[in-house]
XYZ file of N, CA, C and O in Angstrom:
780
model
N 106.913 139.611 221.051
C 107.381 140.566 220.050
C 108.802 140.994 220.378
O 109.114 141.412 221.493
N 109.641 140.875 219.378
C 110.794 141.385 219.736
C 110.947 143.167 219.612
O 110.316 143.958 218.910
N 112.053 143.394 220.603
C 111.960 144.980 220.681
C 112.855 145.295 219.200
O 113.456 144.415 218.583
N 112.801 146.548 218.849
C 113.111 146.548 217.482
C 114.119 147.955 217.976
O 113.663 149.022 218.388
N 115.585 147.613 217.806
C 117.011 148.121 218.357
C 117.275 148.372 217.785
O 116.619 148.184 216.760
N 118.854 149.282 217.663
C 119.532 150.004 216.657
C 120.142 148.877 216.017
O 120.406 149.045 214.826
N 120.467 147.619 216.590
C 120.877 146.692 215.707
C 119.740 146.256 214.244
O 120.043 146.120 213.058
N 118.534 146.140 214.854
C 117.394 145.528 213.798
C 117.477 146.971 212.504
O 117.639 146.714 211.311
N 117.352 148.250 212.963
C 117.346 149.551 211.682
C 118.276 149.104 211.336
O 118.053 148.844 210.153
N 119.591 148.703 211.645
C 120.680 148.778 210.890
C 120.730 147.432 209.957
O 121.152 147.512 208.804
N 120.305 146.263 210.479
C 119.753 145.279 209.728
C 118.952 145.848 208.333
O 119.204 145.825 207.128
N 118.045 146.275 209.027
C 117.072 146.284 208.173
C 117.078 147.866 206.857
O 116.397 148.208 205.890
N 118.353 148.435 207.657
C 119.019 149.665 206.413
C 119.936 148.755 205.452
O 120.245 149.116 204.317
N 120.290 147.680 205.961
C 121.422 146.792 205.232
C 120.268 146.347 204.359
O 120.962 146.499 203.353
N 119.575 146.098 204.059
C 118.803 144.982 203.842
C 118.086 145.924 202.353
O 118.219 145.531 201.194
N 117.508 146.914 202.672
C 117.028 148.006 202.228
C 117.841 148.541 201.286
O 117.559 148.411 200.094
N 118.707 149.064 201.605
C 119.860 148.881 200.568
C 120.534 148.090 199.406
O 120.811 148.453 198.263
N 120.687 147.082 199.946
C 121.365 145.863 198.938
C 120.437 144.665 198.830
O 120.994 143.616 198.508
N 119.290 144.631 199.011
C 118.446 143.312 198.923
C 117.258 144.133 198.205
O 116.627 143.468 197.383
N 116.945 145.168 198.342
C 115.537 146.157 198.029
C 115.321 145.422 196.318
O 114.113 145.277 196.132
N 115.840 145.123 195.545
C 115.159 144.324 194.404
C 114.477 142.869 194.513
O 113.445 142.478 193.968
N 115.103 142.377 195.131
C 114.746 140.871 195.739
C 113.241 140.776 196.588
O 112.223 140.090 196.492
N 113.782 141.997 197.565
C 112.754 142.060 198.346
C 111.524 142.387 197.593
O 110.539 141.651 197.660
N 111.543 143.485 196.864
C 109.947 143.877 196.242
C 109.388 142.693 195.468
O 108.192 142.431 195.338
N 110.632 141.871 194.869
C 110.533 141.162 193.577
C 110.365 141.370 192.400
O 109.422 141.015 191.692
N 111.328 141.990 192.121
C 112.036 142.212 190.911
C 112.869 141.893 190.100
O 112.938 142.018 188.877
N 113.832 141.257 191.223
C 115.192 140.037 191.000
C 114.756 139.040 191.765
O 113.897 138.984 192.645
N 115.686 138.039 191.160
C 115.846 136.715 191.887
C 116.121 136.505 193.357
O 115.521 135.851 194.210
N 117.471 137.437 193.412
C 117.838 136.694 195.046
C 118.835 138.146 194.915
O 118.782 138.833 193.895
N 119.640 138.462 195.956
C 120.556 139.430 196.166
C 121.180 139.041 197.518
O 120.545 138.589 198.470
N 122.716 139.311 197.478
C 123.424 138.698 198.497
C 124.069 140.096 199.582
O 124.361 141.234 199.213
N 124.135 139.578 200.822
C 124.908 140.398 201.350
C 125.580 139.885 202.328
O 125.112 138.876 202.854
N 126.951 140.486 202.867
C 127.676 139.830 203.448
C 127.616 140.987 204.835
O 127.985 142.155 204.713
N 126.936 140.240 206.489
C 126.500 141.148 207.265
C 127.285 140.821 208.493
O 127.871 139.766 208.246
N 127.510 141.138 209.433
C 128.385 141.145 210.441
C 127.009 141.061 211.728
O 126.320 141.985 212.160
N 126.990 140.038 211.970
C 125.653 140.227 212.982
C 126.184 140.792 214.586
O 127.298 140.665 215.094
N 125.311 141.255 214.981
C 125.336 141.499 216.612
C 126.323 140.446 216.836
O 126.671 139.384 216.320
N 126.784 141.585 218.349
C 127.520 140.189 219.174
C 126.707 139.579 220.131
O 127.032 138.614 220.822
N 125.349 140.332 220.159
C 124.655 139.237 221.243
C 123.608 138.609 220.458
O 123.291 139.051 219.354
N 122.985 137.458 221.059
C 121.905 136.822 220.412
C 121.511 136.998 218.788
O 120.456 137.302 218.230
N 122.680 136.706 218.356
C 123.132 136.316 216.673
C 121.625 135.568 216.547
O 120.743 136.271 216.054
N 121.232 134.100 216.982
C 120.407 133.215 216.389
C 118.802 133.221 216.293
O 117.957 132.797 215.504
N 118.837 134.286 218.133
C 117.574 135.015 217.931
C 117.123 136.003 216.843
O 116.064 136.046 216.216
N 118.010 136.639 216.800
C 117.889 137.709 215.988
C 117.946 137.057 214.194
O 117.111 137.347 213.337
N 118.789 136.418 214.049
C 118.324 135.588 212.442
C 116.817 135.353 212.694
O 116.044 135.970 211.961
N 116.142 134.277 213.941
C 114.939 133.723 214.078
C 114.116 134.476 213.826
O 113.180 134.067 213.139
N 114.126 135.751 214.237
C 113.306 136.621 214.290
C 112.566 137.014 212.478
O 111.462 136.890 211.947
N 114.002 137.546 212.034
C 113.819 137.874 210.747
C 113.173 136.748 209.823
O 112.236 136.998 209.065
N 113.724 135.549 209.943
C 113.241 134.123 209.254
C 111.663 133.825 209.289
O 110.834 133.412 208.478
N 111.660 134.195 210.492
C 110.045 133.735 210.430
C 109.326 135.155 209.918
O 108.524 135.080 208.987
N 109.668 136.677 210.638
C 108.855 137.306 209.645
C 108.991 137.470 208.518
O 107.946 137.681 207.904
N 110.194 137.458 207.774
C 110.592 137.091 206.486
C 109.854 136.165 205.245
O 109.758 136.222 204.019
N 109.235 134.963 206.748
C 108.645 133.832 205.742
C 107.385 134.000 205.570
O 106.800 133.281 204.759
N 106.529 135.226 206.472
C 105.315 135.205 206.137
C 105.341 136.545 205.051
O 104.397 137.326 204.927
N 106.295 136.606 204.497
C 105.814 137.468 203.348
C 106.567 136.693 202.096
O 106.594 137.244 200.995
N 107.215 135.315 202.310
C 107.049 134.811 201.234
C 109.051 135.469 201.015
O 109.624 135.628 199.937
N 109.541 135.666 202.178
C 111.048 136.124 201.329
C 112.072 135.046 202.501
O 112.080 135.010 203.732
N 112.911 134.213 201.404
C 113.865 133.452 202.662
C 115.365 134.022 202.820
O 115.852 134.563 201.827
N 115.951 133.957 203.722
C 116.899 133.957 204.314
C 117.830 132.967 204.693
O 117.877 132.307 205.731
N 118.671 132.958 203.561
C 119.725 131.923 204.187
C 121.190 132.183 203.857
O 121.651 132.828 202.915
N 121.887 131.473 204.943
C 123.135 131.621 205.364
C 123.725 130.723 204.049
O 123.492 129.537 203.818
N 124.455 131.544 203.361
C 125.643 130.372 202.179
C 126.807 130.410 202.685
O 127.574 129.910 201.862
N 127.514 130.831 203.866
C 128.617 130.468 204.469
C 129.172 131.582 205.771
O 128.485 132.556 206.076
N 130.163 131.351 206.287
C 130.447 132.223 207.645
C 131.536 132.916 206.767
O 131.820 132.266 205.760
N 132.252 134.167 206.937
C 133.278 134.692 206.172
C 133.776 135.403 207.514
O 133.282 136.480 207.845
N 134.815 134.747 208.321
C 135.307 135.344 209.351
C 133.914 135.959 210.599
O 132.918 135.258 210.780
N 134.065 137.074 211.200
C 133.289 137.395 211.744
C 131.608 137.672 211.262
O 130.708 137.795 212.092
N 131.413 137.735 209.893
C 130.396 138.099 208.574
C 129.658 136.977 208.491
O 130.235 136.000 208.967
N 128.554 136.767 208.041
C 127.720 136.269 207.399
C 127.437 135.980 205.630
O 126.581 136.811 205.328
N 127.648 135.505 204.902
C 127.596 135.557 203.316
C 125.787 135.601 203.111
O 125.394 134.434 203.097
N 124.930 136.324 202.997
C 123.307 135.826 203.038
C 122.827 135.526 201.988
O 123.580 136.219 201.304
N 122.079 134.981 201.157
C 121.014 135.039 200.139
C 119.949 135.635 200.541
O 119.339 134.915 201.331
N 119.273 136.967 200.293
C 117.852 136.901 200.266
C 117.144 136.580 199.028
O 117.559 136.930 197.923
N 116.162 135.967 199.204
C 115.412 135.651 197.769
C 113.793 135.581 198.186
O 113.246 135.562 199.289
N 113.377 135.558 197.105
C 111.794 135.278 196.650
C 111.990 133.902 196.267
O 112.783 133.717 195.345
N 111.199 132.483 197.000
C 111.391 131.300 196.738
C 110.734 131.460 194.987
O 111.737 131.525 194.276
N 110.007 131.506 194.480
C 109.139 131.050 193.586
C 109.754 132.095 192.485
O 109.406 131.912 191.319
N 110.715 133.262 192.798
C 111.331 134.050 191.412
C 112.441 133.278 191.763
O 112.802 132.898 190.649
N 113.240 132.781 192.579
C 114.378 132.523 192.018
C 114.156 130.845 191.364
O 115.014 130.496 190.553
N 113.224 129.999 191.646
C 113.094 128.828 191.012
C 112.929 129.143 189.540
O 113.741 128.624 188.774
N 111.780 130.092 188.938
C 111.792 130.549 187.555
C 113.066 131.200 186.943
O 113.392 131.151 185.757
N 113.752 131.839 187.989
C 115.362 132.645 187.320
C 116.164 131.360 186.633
O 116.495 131.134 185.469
N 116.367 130.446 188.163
C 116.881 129.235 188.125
C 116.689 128.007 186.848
O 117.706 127.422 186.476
N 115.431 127.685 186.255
C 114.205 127.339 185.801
C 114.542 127.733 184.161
O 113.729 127.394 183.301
N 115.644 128.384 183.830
C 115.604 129.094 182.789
C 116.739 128.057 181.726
O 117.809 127.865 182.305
N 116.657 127.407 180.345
C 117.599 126.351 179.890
C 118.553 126.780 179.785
O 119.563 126.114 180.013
N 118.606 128.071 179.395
C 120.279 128.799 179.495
C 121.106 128.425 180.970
O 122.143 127.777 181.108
N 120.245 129.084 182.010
C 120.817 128.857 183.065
C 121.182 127.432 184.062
O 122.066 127.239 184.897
N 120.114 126.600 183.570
C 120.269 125.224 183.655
C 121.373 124.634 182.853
O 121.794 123.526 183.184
N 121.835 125.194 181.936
C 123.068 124.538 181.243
C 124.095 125.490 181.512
O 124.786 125.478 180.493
N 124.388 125.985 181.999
C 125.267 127.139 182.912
C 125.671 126.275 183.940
O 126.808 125.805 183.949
N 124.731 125.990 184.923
C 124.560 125.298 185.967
C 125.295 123.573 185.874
O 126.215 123.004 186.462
N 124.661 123.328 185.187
C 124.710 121.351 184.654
C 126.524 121.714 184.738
O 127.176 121.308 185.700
N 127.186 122.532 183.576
C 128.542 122.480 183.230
C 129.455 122.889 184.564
O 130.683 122.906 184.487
N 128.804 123.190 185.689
C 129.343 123.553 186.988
C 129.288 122.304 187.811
O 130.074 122.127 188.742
N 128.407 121.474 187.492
C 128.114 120.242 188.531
C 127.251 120.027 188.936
O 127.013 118.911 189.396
N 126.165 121.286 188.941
C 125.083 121.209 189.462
C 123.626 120.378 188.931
O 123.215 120.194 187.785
N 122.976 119.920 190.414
C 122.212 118.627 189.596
C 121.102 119.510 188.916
O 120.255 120.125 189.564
N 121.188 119.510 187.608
C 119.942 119.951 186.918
C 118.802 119.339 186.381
O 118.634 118.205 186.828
N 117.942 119.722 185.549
C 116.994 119.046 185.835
C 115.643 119.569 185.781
O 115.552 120.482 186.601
N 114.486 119.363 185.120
C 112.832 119.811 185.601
C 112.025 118.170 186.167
O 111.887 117.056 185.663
N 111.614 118.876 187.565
C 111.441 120.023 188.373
C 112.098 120.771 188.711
O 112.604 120.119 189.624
N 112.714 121.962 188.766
C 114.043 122.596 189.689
C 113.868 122.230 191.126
O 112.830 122.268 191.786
N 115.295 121.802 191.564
C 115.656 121.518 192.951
C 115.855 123.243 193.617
O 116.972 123.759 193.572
N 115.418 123.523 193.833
C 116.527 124.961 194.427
C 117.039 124.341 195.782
O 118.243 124.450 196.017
N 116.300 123.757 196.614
C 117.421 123.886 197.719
C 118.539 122.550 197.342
O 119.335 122.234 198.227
N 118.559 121.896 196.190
C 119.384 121.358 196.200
C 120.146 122.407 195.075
O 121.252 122.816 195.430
N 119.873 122.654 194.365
C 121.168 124.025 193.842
C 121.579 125.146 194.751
O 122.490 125.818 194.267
N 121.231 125.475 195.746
C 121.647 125.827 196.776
C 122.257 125.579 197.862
O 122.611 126.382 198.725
N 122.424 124.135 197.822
C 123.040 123.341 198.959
C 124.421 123.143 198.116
O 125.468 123.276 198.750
N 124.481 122.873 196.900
C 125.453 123.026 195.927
C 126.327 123.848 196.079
O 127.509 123.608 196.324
N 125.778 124.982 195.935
C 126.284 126.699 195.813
C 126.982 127.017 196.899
O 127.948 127.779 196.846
N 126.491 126.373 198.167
C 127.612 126.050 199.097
C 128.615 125.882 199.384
O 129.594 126.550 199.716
N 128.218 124.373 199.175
C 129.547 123.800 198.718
C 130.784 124.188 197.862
O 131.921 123.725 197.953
N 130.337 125.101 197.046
C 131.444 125.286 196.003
C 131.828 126.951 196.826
O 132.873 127.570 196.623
N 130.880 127.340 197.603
C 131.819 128.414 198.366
C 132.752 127.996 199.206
O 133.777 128.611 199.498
N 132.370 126.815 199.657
C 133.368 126.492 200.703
C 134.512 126.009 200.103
O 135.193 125.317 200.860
N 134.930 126.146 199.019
C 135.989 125.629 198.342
C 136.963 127.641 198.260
O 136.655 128.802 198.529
N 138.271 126.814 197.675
C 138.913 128.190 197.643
C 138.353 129.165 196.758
O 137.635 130.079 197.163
N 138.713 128.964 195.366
C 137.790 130.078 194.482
C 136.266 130.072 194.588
O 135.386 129.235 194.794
N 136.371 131.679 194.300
C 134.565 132.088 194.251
C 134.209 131.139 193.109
O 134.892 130.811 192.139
N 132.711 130.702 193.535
C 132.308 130.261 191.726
C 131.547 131.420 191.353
O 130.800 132.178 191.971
N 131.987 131.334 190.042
C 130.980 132.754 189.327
C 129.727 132.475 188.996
O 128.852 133.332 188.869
N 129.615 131.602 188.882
C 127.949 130.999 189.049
C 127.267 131.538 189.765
O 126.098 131.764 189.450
N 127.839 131.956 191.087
C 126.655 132.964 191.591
C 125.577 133.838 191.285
O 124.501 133.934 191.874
N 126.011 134.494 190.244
C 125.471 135.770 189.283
C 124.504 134.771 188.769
O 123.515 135.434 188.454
N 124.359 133.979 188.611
C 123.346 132.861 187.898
C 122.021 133.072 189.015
O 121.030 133.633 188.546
N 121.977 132.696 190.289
C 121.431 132.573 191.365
C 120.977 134.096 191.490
O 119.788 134.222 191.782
N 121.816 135.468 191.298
C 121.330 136.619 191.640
C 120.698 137.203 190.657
O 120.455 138.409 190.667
N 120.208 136.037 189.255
C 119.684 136.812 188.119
C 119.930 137.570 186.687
O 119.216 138.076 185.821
N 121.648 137.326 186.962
C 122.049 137.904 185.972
C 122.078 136.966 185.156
O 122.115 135.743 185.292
N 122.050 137.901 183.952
C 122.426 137.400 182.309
C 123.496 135.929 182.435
O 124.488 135.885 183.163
N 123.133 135.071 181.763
C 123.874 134.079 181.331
C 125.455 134.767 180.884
O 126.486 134.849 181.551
N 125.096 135.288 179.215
C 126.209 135.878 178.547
C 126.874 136.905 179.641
O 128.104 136.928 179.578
N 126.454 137.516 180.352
C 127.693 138.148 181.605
C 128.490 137.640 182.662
O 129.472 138.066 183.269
N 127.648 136.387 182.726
C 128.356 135.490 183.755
C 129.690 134.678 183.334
O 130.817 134.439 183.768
N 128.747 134.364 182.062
C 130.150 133.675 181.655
C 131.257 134.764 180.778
O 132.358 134.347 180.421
N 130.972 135.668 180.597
C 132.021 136.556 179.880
C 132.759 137.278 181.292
O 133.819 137.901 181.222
N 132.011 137.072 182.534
C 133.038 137.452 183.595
C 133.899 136.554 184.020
O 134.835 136.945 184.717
N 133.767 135.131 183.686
C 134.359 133.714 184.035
C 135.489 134.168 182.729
O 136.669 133.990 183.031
N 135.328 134.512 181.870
C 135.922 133.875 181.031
C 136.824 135.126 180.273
O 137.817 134.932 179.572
N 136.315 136.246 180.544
C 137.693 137.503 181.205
C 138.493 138.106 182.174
O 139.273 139.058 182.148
N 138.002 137.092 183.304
C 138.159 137.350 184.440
C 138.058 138.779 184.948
O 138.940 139.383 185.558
N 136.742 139.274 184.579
C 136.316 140.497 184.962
C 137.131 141.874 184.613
O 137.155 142.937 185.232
N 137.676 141.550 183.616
C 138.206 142.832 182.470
C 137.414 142.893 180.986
O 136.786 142.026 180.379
N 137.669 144.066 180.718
C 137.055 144.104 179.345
C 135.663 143.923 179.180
O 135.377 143.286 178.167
N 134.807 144.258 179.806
C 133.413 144.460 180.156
C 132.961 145.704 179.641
O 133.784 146.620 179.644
N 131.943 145.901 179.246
C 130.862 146.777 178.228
C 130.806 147.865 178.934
O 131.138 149.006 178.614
N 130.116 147.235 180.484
C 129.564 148.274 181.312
C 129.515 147.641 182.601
O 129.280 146.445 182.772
N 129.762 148.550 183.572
C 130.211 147.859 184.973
C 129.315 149.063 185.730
O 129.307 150.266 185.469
N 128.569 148.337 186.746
C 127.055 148.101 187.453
C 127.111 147.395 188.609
O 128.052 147.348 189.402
N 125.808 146.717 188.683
C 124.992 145.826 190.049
C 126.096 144.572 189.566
O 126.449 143.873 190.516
N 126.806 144.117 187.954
C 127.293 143.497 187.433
C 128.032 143.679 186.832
O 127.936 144.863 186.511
N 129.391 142.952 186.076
C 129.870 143.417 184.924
C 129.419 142.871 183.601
O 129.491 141.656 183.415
N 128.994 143.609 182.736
C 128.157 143.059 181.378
C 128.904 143.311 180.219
O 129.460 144.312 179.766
N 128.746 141.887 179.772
C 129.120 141.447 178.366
C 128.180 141.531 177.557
O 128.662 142.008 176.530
N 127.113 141.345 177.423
C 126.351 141.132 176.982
C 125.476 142.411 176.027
O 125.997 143.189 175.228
N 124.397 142.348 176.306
C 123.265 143.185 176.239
C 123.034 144.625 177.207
O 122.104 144.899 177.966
N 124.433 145.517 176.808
C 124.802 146.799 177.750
C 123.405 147.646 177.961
O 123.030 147.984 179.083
N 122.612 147.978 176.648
C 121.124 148.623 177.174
C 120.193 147.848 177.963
O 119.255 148.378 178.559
N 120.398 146.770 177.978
C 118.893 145.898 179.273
C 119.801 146.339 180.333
O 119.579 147.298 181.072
N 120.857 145.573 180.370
C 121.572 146.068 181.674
C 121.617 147.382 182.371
O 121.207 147.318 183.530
N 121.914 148.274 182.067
C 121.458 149.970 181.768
C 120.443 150.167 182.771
O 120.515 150.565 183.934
N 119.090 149.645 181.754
C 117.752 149.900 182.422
C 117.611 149.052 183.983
O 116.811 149.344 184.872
N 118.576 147.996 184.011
C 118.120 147.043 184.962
C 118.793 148.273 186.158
O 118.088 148.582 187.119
N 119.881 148.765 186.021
C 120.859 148.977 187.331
C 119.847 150.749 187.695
O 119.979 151.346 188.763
N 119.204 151.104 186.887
C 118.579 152.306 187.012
C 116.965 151.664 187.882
O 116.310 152.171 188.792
N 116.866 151.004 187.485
C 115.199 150.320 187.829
C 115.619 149.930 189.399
O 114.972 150.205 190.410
N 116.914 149.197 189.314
C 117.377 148.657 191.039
C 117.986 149.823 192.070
O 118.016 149.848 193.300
N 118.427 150.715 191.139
C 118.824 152.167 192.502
C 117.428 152.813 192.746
O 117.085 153.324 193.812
N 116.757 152.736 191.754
C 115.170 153.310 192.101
C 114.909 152.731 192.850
O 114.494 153.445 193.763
N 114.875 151.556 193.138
C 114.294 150.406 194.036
C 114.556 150.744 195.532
O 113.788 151.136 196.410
N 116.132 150.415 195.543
C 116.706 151.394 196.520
C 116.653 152.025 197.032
O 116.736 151.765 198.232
N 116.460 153.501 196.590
C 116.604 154.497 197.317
C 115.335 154.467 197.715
O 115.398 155.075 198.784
N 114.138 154.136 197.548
C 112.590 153.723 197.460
C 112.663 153.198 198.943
O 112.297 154.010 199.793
N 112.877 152.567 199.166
C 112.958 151.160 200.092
C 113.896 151.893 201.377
O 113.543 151.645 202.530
N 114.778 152.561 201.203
C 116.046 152.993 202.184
C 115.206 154.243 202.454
O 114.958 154.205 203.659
N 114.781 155.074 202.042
C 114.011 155.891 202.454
C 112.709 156.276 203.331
O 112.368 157.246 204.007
N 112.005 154.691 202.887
C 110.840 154.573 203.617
C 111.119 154.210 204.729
O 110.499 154.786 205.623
N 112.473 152.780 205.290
C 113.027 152.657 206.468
C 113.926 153.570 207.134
O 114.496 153.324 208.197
N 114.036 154.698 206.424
C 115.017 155.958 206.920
C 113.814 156.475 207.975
O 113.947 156.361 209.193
N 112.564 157.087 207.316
C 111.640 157.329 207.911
C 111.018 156.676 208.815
O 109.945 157.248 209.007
N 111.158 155.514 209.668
C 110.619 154.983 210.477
C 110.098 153.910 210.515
O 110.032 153.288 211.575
N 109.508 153.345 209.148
C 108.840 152.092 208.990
C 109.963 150.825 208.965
O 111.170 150.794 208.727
N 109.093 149.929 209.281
C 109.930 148.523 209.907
C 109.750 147.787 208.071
O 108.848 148.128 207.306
N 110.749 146.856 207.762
C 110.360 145.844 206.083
C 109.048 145.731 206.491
O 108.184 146.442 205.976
N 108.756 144.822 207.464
C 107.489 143.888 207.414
C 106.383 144.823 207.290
O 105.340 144.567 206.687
N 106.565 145.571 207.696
C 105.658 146.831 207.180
C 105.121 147.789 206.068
O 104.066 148.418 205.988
N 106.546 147.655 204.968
C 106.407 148.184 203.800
C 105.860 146.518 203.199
O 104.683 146.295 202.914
N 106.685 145.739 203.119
C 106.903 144.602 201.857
C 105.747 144.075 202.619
O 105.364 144.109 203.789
N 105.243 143.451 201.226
C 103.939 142.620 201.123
C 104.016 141.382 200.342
O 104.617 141.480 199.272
N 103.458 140.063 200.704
C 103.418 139.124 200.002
C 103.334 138.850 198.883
O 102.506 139.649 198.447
N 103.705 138.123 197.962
C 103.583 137.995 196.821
C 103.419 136.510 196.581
O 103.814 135.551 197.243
N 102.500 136.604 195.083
C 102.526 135.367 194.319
C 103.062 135.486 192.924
O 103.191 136.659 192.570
N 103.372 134.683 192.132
C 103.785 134.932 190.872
C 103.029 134.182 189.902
O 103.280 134.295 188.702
């Protein structure tokens, strides 16, 4: 058993914070960019990965950003259905990505990579974290001006779903950051899921 340090709360306040939709499953995936310990970085991913995986939530690295980490957390089986969606599959296809039924995710993810490791962000991301088609591409394609309503996202689109979504995800939040404020460890609150 690993001992559970001010590094792991602070992990796991990071996590609680900016992943708490993903995690319950509510969203697709949610990203955060984390600065790990300076000691035993790989243990400490290991740790989380495997308890992570017995509740059904993965963890993965989409690139190094200087001293930082770029993460995905996701729900394998919500973000294949997010993913899974023809809007977003033709979102996707016009990016490069191999599309397609069955959905690949770890090959649209191995993708998603790749195109980080290039100079510009791709905005496609927001695709992967769930958002609206029509916001993704109206952020591509205003370059993030002139937006409805600015949130978890900036929305073009459908400003009342959006609305409800960014109110439903700070609930989530503060839900989740609170219960680990108080003492409890994730693996302790979050519970497995099927869909």
């Amino acid at each position: 058993m690993t001992v559970f340090s001010s590094a792991h709360r602070s992990f796991e306040l990071t996590l609680a914070w900016h992943c708490a939709p993903s995690l319950v499953g509510i969203k697709a995936a949610d990203m955060i960019c984390w600065e790990p310990p300076a000691r035993n970085t790989a243990e400490f991913l290991q740790h989380y990965t495997e308890s992570f995986a017995r509740l059904g939530i993965c963890l993965r690295i989409l690139r190094p950003c200087g001293s930082r980490l770029l993460m995905l957390v996701f729900r394998p089986q919500r973000l294949e259905q997010c993913l899974s969606q023809p809007d977003v599959q033709t979102a996707l296809a016009k990016e490069g990505y191999p599309a397609g039924q069955p959905i690949k995710t770890d090959a649209l993810l191995n993708h998603l990579c790749h195109r980080l490791a290039q100079d510009e962000f791709p905005h496609e991301i927001g695709l992967f974290l769930g958002y609206p088609v029509a916001d993704v591409e109206g952020f591509r394609i205003h370059k993030g001006h002139n937006c409805k309503l600015s949130g978890c996202w900036k929305v073009y689109g459908d400003a009342d779903y959006a609305r409800q979504m960014f109110e439903r995800f700070l609930r989530c939040r503060q839900a989740l950051t609170r219960r680990v404020e108080e003492g409890l460890r994730l693996d302790q609150i979050l519970v497995p899921m099927s869909v």
